[in-house]
Amino acid sequence: MAYQTILTEIRDRICIITINRPDKMNALNKEVFTELEMAVDEVSNNPDIQAAIITGAGQKAFVAGADISEFQQYQRAEAEALARRGQNIFFKIENNRKPIIAAVNGFALGGGCELAMACHFRICSDNARFGQPEVNLGLIAGYGGTQRLTQLVGKGKSMELHLSGQMLNAAEALEWKLVNYVTPQDALIPKAIEILNGIISKAPVALSHVISTVNAAALGAGLQGFEKEISAFGACFDTADMREGTQAFLEKRKAVFTGK
Ligand code: COA
C-alpha cells in the first residue's frame, strides 16, 4: 500500500509503521490519521502480520503532537469531533489483538505522547522527550492523554505533567515507568524487533487475551476484570495451541503454535 504521510514495512511478521513528516516533526494531521488508521487495520486483518512497531521518521521526533496549523479554523464542535476521531483510532491500537509497541525516537509531545501511550508498551531512544504541552496553547490533551498518562504514572505525576506542560527526558520516562527500556538511537528498532520476536513466538490467541485482560485492569474494571480473566482463561482451553503448549512442555520440546 502506498501512503503519503506514513511508511509501512513488513519485516518477518512484524509491521513497522513510521509516521513520515519529518519536516513537521511528524505532527498528526488529517492525512496521517487516515493513513495510520488504514495501517492499523492492515495489522489487524493481514495474517502475515503478527505484531507492529510504531515509530517516527528522522532522528528528532517520534510525533510532536497534533498538527497545530489545523486548529485555528476549528470551533467547539469540530474540536470535539477531532478528539473523538483521534481517540477512536488510538482505541484501535490499544485494543488490537496483536501486540503494538511504540519505539519513541525523539520528541513525543501532545498527541505523540498520547499515540505512544495507546500502544501496548513503549521503548525509547536516549534522546526521547515526553510531554503534554497543550496548556502552552490554551488547550488540554484530547486523544486520551489525561486518562492514559494517569493510568501509567499515577495521578500526581500525570497532573503535574499536564498542568506544567514540562517535558520528561528518557531517563525520567524510564523512572516514571512510562517506558520499559531506553536504548541508543540506532539500537531502538533492533531492540523493538528483538522484544517482539520473543512475544510472537507465543500463542497468538493467548497474547490477545493478555492484551484484553490487562487493558480491562488499566480501565479500572474491578471485579469484572477478574471475571473477564476467568472467561479468557477458559477460552484458552478451546484452542489447539493450549493443547500443543502443554503437551510440548510435558514432552520437553519447543511448542509449535499455529494460532488456532
Ligand atoms: N504541529 C504543526 N507543526 C509542527 C508541530 C506541530 N505539533 N511541531 C513542530 N512543527 C513544525 C514547526 O512549525 C516547524 O515547521 P516550519 O519549519 O515550517 O516552521 C517544524 O515542525 C520544525 O519545528 P521547530 O519548532 O522549528 O523545531 P525545534 O527543534 O525548534 O522544536 C519542538 C521542536 C518539538 C520542541 C517544537 O516544534 C514544538 O514545541 N512543537 C509543538 C509541540 C506541541 O505543542 N505539541 C502539542 C500540540 S497539541
JSON list of C-alpha atoms in Angstrom, two decimals, residues 95-245:
[
{"chain": "A", "resi": 95, "resn": "ASN", "atom": "CA", "xyz": [-7.48, -2.90, 21.71]},
{"chain": "A", "resi": 96, "resn": "ASN", "atom": "CA", "xyz": [-5.69, -4.56, 18.82]},
{"chain": "A", "resi": 97, "resn": "ARG", "atom": "CA", "xyz": [-5.40, -8.28, 19.45]},
{"chain": "A", "resi": 98, "resn": "LYS", "atom": "CA", "xyz": [-1.83, -8.19, 18.05]},
{"chain": "A", "resi": 99, "resn": "PRO", "atom": "CA", "xyz": [0.93, -6.53, 20.13]},
{"chain": "A", "resi": 100, "resn": "ILE", "atom": "CA", "xyz": [1.77, -2.99, 19.02]},
{"chain": "A", "resi": 101, "resn": "ILE", "atom": "CA", "xyz": [4.69, -1.22, 20.67]},
{"chain": "A", "resi": 102, "resn": "ALA", "atom": "CA", "xyz": [5.90, 2.35, 20.34]},
{"chain": "A", "resi": 103, "resn": "ALA", "atom": "CA", "xyz": [9.58, 2.89, 19.51]},
{"chain": "A", "resi": 104, "resn": "VAL", "atom": "CA", "xyz": [9.91, 6.53, 20.55]},
{"chain": "A", "resi": 105, "resn": "ASN", "atom": "CA", "xyz": [12.87, 8.02, 18.67]},
{"chain": "A", "resi": 106, "resn": "GLY", "atom": "CA", "xyz": [12.68, 11.67, 19.76]},
{"chain": "A", "resi": 107, "resn": "PHE", "atom": "CA", "xyz": [10.00, 14.19, 20.79]},
{"chain": "A", "resi": 108, "resn": "ALA", "atom": "CA", "xyz": [6.72, 12.51, 21.83]},
{"chain": "A", "resi": 109, "resn": "LEU", "atom": "CA", "xyz": [4.64, 15.54, 22.68]},
{"chain": "A", "resi": 110, "resn": "GLY", "atom": "CA", "xyz": [0.90, 16.06, 22.97]},
{"chain": "A", "resi": 111, "resn": "GLY", "atom": "CA", "xyz": [-0.76, 13.66, 20.51]},
{"chain": "A", "resi": 112, "resn": "GLY", "atom": "CA", "xyz": [2.62, 11.98, 20.07]},
{"chain": "A", "resi": 113, "resn": "CYS", "atom": "CA", "xyz": [2.83, 11.11, 23.75]},
{"chain": "A", "resi": 114, "resn": "GLU", "atom": "CA", "xyz": [-0.83, 10.01, 23.51]},
{"chain": "A", "resi": 115, "resn": "LEU", "atom": "CA", "xyz": [-0.07, 7.80, 20.50]},
{"chain": "A", "resi": 116, "resn": "ALA", "atom": "CA", "xyz": [2.84, 6.20, 22.34]},
{"chain": "A", "resi": 117, "resn": "MET", "atom": "CA", "xyz": [0.64, 5.63, 25.39]},
{"chain": "A", "resi": 118, "resn": "ALA", "atom": "CA", "xyz": [-2.07, 3.96, 23.27]},
{"chain": "A", "resi": 119, "resn": "CYS", "atom": "CA", "xyz": [0.49, 1.33, 22.24]},
{"chain": "A", "resi": 120, "resn": "HIS", "atom": "CA", "xyz": [0.74, -1.77, 24.42]},
{"chain": "A", "resi": 121, "resn": "PHE", "atom": "CA", "xyz": [4.06, -0.57, 25.82]},
{"chain": "A", "resi": 122, "resn": "ARG", "atom": "CA", "xyz": [6.88, 1.77, 24.92]},
{"chain": "A", "resi": 123, "resn": "ILE", "atom": "CA", "xyz": [10.62, 1.77, 24.45]},
{"chain": "A", "resi": 124, "resn": "CYS", "atom": "CA", "xyz": [12.60, 4.89, 23.60]},
{"chain": "A", "resi": 125, "resn": "SER", "atom": "CA", "xyz": [15.96, 6.18, 22.44]},
{"chain": "A", "resi": 126, "resn": "ASP", "atom": "CA", "xyz": [18.13, 8.19, 24.81]},
{"chain": "A", "resi": 127, "resn": "ASN", "atom": "CA", "xyz": [17.24, 11.48, 23.07]},
{"chain": "A", "resi": 128, "resn": "ALA", "atom": "CA", "xyz": [13.46, 10.98, 23.58]},
{"chain": "A", "resi": 129, "resn": "ARG", "atom": "CA", "xyz": [11.37, 13.66, 25.28]},
{"chain": "A", "resi": 130, "resn": "PHE", "atom": "CA", "xyz": [7.81, 13.12, 26.52]},
{"chain": "A", "resi": 131, "resn": "GLY", "atom": "CA", "xyz": [5.24, 15.72, 27.44]},
{"chain": "A", "resi": 132, "resn": "GLN", "atom": "CA", "xyz": [1.69, 17.03, 27.27]},
{"chain": "A", "resi": 133, "resn": "PRO", "atom": "CA", "xyz": [2.42, 20.69, 26.45]},
{"chain": "A", "resi": 134, "resn": "GLU", "atom": "CA", "xyz": [-1.13, 21.55, 25.34]},
{"chain": "A", "resi": 135, "resn": "VAL", "atom": "CA", "xyz": [-1.58, 24.08, 28.19]},
{"chain": "A", "resi": 136, "resn": "ASN", "atom": "CA", "xyz": [1.04, 26.22, 26.42]},
{"chain": "A", "resi": 137, "resn": "LEU", "atom": "CA", "xyz": [-1.54, 26.56, 23.62]},
{"chain": "A", "resi": 138, "resn": "GLY", "atom": "CA", "xyz": [-4.56, 27.15, 25.87]},
{"chain": "A", "resi": 139, "resn": "LEU", "atom": "CA", "xyz": [-5.59, 23.53, 25.34]},
{"chain": "A", "resi": 140, "resn": "ILE", "atom": "CA", "xyz": [-5.61, 20.16, 27.04]},
{"chain": "A", "resi": 141, "resn": "ALA", "atom": "CA", "xyz": [-4.89, 16.69, 25.68]},
{"chain": "A", "resi": 142, "resn": "GLY", "atom": "CA", "xyz": [-7.72, 15.31, 23.55]},
{"chain": "A", "resi": 143, "resn": "TYR", "atom": "CA", "xyz": [-6.64, 11.88, 22.34]},
{"chain": "A", "resi": 144, "resn": "GLY", "atom": "CA", "xyz": [-6.87, 10.09, 25.69]},
{"chain": "A", "resi": 145, "resn": "GLY", "atom": "CA", "xyz": [-3.81, 11.64, 27.34]},
{"chain": "A", "resi": 146, "resn": "THR", "atom": "CA", "xyz": [-5.44, 12.70, 30.60]},
{"chain": "A", "resi": 147, "resn": "GLN", "atom": "CA", "xyz": [-6.70, 9.15, 31.10]},
{"chain": "A", "resi": 148, "resn": "ARG", "atom": "CA", "xyz": [-3.76, 7.04, 29.89]},
{"chain": "A", "resi": 149, "resn": "LEU", "atom": "CA", "xyz": [-0.99, 9.09, 31.50]},
{"chain": "A", "resi": 150, "resn": "THR", "atom": "CA", "xyz": [-2.85, 8.84, 34.80]},
{"chain": "A", "resi": 151, "resn": "GLN", "atom": "CA", "xyz": [-3.16, 5.05, 34.38]},
{"chain": "A", "resi": 152, "resn": "LEU", "atom": "CA", "xyz": [0.53, 4.74, 33.55]},
{"chain": "A", "resi": 153, "resn": "VAL", "atom": "CA", "xyz": [2.27, 7.05, 36.03]},
{"chain": "A", "resi": 154, "resn": "GLY", "atom": "CA", "xyz": [-0.37, 7.77, 38.69]},
{"chain": "A", "resi": 155, "resn": "LYS", "atom": "CA", "xyz": [-2.47, 10.83, 39.43]},
{"chain": "A", "resi": 156, "resn": "GLY", "atom": "CA", "xyz": [0.13, 13.13, 40.98]},
{"chain": "A", "resi": 157, "resn": "LYS", "atom": "CA", "xyz": [2.74, 12.77, 38.26]},
{"chain": "A", "resi": 158, "resn": "SER", "atom": "CA", "xyz": [0.14, 12.88, 35.49]},
{"chain": "A", "resi": 159, "resn": "MET", "atom": "CA", "xyz": [-1.43, 16.01, 36.96]},
{"chain": "A", "resi": 160, "resn": "GLU", "atom": "CA", "xyz": [1.98, 17.70, 37.18]},
{"chain": "A", "resi": 161, "resn": "LEU", "atom": "CA", "xyz": [2.94, 16.84, 33.60]},
{"chain": "A", "resi": 162, "resn": "HIS", "atom": "CA", "xyz": [-0.39, 18.05, 32.17]},
{"chain": "A", "resi": 163, "resn": "LEU", "atom": "CA", "xyz": [-0.51, 21.20, 34.35]},
{"chain": "A", "resi": 164, "resn": "SER", "atom": "CA", "xyz": [3.10, 22.25, 33.82]},
{"chain": "A", "resi": 165, "resn": "GLY", "atom": "CA", "xyz": [3.50, 21.29, 30.15]},
{"chain": "A", "resi": 166, "resn": "GLN", "atom": "CA", "xyz": [7.06, 20.27, 31.02]},
{"chain": "A", "resi": 167, "resn": "MET", "atom": "CA", "xyz": [8.95, 17.53, 29.20]},
{"chain": "A", "resi": 168, "resn": "LEU", "atom": "CA", "xyz": [10.46, 14.37, 30.64]},
{"chain": "A", "resi": 169, "resn": "ASN", "atom": "CA", "xyz": [13.76, 13.08, 29.29]},
{"chain": "A", "resi": 170, "resn": "ALA", "atom": "CA", "xyz": [14.33, 9.39, 28.56]},
{"chain": "A", "resi": 171, "resn": "ALA", "atom": "CA", "xyz": [15.83, 8.61, 31.98]},
{"chain": "A", "resi": 172, "resn": "GLU", "atom": "CA", "xyz": [12.89, 10.29, 33.72]},
{"chain": "A", "resi": 173, "resn": "ALA", "atom": "CA", "xyz": [10.40, 8.46, 31.48]},
{"chain": "A", "resi": 174, "resn": "LEU", "atom": "CA", "xyz": [12.06, 5.19, 32.49]},
{"chain": "A", "resi": 175, "resn": "GLU", "atom": "CA", "xyz": [11.98, 6.15, 36.16]},
{"chain": "A", "resi": 176, "resn": "TRP", "atom": "CA", "xyz": [8.29, 7.13, 35.85]},
{"chain": "A", "resi": 177, "resn": "LYS", "atom": "CA", "xyz": [7.55, 3.74, 34.18]},
{"chain": "A", "resi": 178, "resn": "LEU", "atom": "CA", "xyz": [6.29, 5.47, 31.05]},
{"chain": "A", "resi": 179, "resn": "VAL", "atom": "CA", "xyz": [8.78, 3.42, 29.01]},
{"chain": "A", "resi": 180, "resn": "ASN", "atom": "CA", "xyz": [10.14, -0.07, 29.58]},
{"chain": "A", "resi": 181, "resn": "TYR", "atom": "CA", "xyz": [13.62, 0.36, 28.06]},
{"chain": "A", "resi": 182, "resn": "VAL", "atom": "CA", "xyz": [15.94, 3.14, 26.86]},
{"chain": "A", "resi": 183, "resn": "THR", "atom": "CA", "xyz": [18.42, 2.43, 24.04]},
{"chain": "A", "resi": 184, "resn": "PRO", "atom": "CA", "xyz": [20.88, 4.39, 21.90]},
{"chain": "A", "resi": 185, "resn": "GLN", "atom": "CA", "xyz": [19.01, 5.70, 18.84]},
{"chain": "A", "resi": 186, "resn": "ASP", "atom": "CA", "xyz": [20.49, 3.21, 16.36]},
{"chain": "A", "resi": 187, "resn": "ALA", "atom": "CA", "xyz": [19.62, 0.29, 18.65]},
{"chain": "A", "resi": 188, "resn": "LEU", "atom": "CA", "xyz": [15.95, 1.30, 19.05]},
{"chain": "A", "resi": 189, "resn": "ILE", "atom": "CA", "xyz": [14.29, -0.60, 16.18]},
{"chain": "A", "resi": 190, "resn": "PRO", "atom": "CA", "xyz": [16.54, -3.68, 16.62]},
{"chain": "A", "resi": 191, "resn": "LYS", "atom": "CA", "xyz": [15.54, -3.73, 20.33]},
{"chain": "A", "resi": 192, "resn": "ALA", "atom": "CA", "xyz": [11.83, -3.42, 19.43]},
{"chain": "A", "resi": 193, "resn": "ILE", "atom": "CA", "xyz": [12.18, -6.26, 16.93]},
{"chain": "A", "resi": 194, "resn": "GLU", "atom": "CA", "xyz": [14.05, -8.41, 19.45]},
{"chain": "A", "resi": 195, "resn": "ILE", "atom": "CA", "xyz": [11.31, -7.89, 22.04]},
{"chain": "A", "resi": 196, "resn": "LEU", "atom": "CA", "xyz": [8.52, -8.60, 19.55]},
{"chain": "A", "resi": 197, "resn": "ASN", "atom": "CA", "xyz": [10.25, -11.69, 18.15]},
{"chain": "A", "resi": 198, "resn": "GLY", "atom": "CA", "xyz": [10.15, -13.11, 21.67]},
{"chain": "A", "resi": 199, "resn": "ILE", "atom": "CA", "xyz": [6.48, -12.20, 22.04]},
{"chain": "A", "resi": 200, "resn": "ILE", "atom": "CA", "xyz": [5.26, -13.51, 18.69]},
{"chain": "A", "resi": 201, "resn": "SER", "atom": "CA", "xyz": [6.83, -16.90, 19.36]},
{"chain": "A", "resi": 202, "resn": "LYS", "atom": "CA", "xyz": [3.95, -17.39, 21.87]},
{"chain": "A", "resi": 203, "resn": "ALA", "atom": "CA", "xyz": [0.40, -18.49, 21.10]},
{"chain": "A", "resi": 204, "resn": "PRO", "atom": "CA", "xyz": [-1.45, -15.64, 19.33]},
{"chain": "A", "resi": 205, "resn": "VAL", "atom": "CA", "xyz": [-4.82, -16.30, 20.98]},
{"chain": "A", "resi": 206, "resn": "ALA", "atom": "CA", "xyz": [-3.23, -16.23, 24.43]},
{"chain": "A", "resi": 207, "resn": "LEU", "atom": "CA", "xyz": [-1.49, -12.95, 23.52]},
{"chain": "A", "resi": 208, "resn": "SER", "atom": "CA", "xyz": [-4.82, -11.41, 22.51]},
{"chain": "A", "resi": 209, "resn": "HIS", "atom": "CA", "xyz": [-6.34, -12.43, 25.85]},
{"chain": "A", "resi": 210, "resn": "VAL", "atom": "CA", "xyz": [-3.38, -10.92, 27.72]},
{"chain": "A", "resi": 211, "resn": "ILE", "atom": "CA", "xyz": [-3.99, -7.62, 25.92]},
{"chain": "A", "resi": 212, "resn": "SER", "atom": "CA", "xyz": [-7.74, -7.51, 26.59]},
{"chain": "A", "resi": 213, "resn": "THR", "atom": "CA", "xyz": [-7.49, -8.52, 30.26]},
{"chain": "A", "resi": 214, "resn": "VAL", "atom": "CA", "xyz": [-4.60, -6.20, 31.13]},
{"chain": "A", "resi": 215, "resn": "ASN", "atom": "CA", "xyz": [-6.45, -3.39, 29.31]},
{"chain": "A", "resi": 216, "resn": "ALA", "atom": "CA", "xyz": [-9.52, -4.14, 31.45]},
{"chain": "A", "resi": 217, "resn": "ALA", "atom": "CA", "xyz": [-7.41, -3.73, 34.58]},
{"chain": "A", "resi": 218, "resn": "ALA", "atom": "CA", "xyz": [-5.99, -0.42, 33.33]},
{"chain": "A", "resi": 219, "resn": "LEU", "atom": "CA", "xyz": [-9.55, 0.83, 32.80]},
{"chain": "A", "resi": 220, "resn": "GLY", "atom": "CA", "xyz": [-10.38, 0.00, 36.42]},
{"chain": "A", "resi": 221, "resn": "ALA", "atom": "CA", "xyz": [-12.64, -2.96, 35.64]},
{"chain": "A", "resi": 222, "resn": "GLY", "atom": "CA", "xyz": [-12.59, -4.08, 39.30]},
{"chain": "A", "resi": 223, "resn": "LEU", "atom": "CA", "xyz": [-14.31, -7.41, 39.91]},
{"chain": "A", "resi": 224, "resn": "GLN", "atom": "CA", "xyz": [-15.44, -7.51, 36.26]},
{"chain": "A", "resi": 225, "resn": "GLY", "atom": "CA", "xyz": [-11.75, -7.66, 35.34]},
{"chain": "A", "resi": 226, "resn": "PHE", "atom": "CA", "xyz": [-11.35, -10.80, 37.42]},
{"chain": "A", "resi": 227, "resn": "GLU", "atom": "CA", "xyz": [-14.45, -12.29, 35.71]},
{"chain": "A", "resi": 228, "resn": "LYS", "atom": "CA", "xyz": [-13.00, -11.36, 32.32]},
{"chain": "A", "resi": 229, "resn": "GLU", "atom": "CA", "xyz": [-9.81, -13.19, 33.26]},
{"chain": "A", "resi": 230, "resn": "ILE", "atom": "CA", "xyz": [-11.77, -16.33, 34.23]},
{"chain": "A", "resi": 231, "resn": "SER", "atom": "CA", "xyz": [-13.57, -16.28, 30.90]},
{"chain": "A", "resi": 232, "resn": "ALA", "atom": "CA", "xyz": [-10.37, -15.64, 28.90]},
{"chain": "A", "resi": 233, "resn": "PHE", "atom": "CA", "xyz": [-8.52, -18.36, 30.82]},
{"chain": "A", "resi": 234, "resn": "GLY", "atom": "CA", "xyz": [-11.35, -20.76, 29.93]},
{"chain": "A", "resi": 235, "resn": "ALA", "atom": "CA", "xyz": [-11.32, -19.68, 26.28]},
{"chain": "A", "resi": 236, "resn": "CYS", "atom": "CA", "xyz": [-7.64, -20.63, 26.01]},
{"chain": "A", "resi": 237, "resn": "PHE", "atom": "CA", "xyz": [-8.69, -24.23, 26.71]},
{"chain": "A", "resi": 238, "resn": "ASP", "atom": "CA", "xyz": [-10.70, -24.20, 23.48]},
{"chain": "A", "resi": 239, "resn": "THR", "atom": "CA", "xyz": [-7.50, -23.63, 21.46]},
{"chain": "A", "resi": 240, "resn": "ALA", "atom": "CA", "xyz": [-5.27, -26.17, 19.79]},
{"chain": "A", "resi": 241, "resn": "ASP", "atom": "CA", "xyz": [-2.33, -24.00, 20.83]},
{"chain": "A", "resi": 242, "resn": "MET", "atom": "CA", "xyz": [-3.05, -24.59, 24.52]},
{"chain": "A", "resi": 243, "resn": "ARG", "atom": "CA", "xyz": [-3.09, -28.36, 23.89]},
{"chain": "A", "resi": 244, "resn": "GLU", "atom": "CA", "xyz": [0.18, -28.04, 21.95]},
{"chain": "A", "resi": 245, "resn": "GLY", "atom": "CA", "xyz": [1.83, -25.75, 24.55]}
]
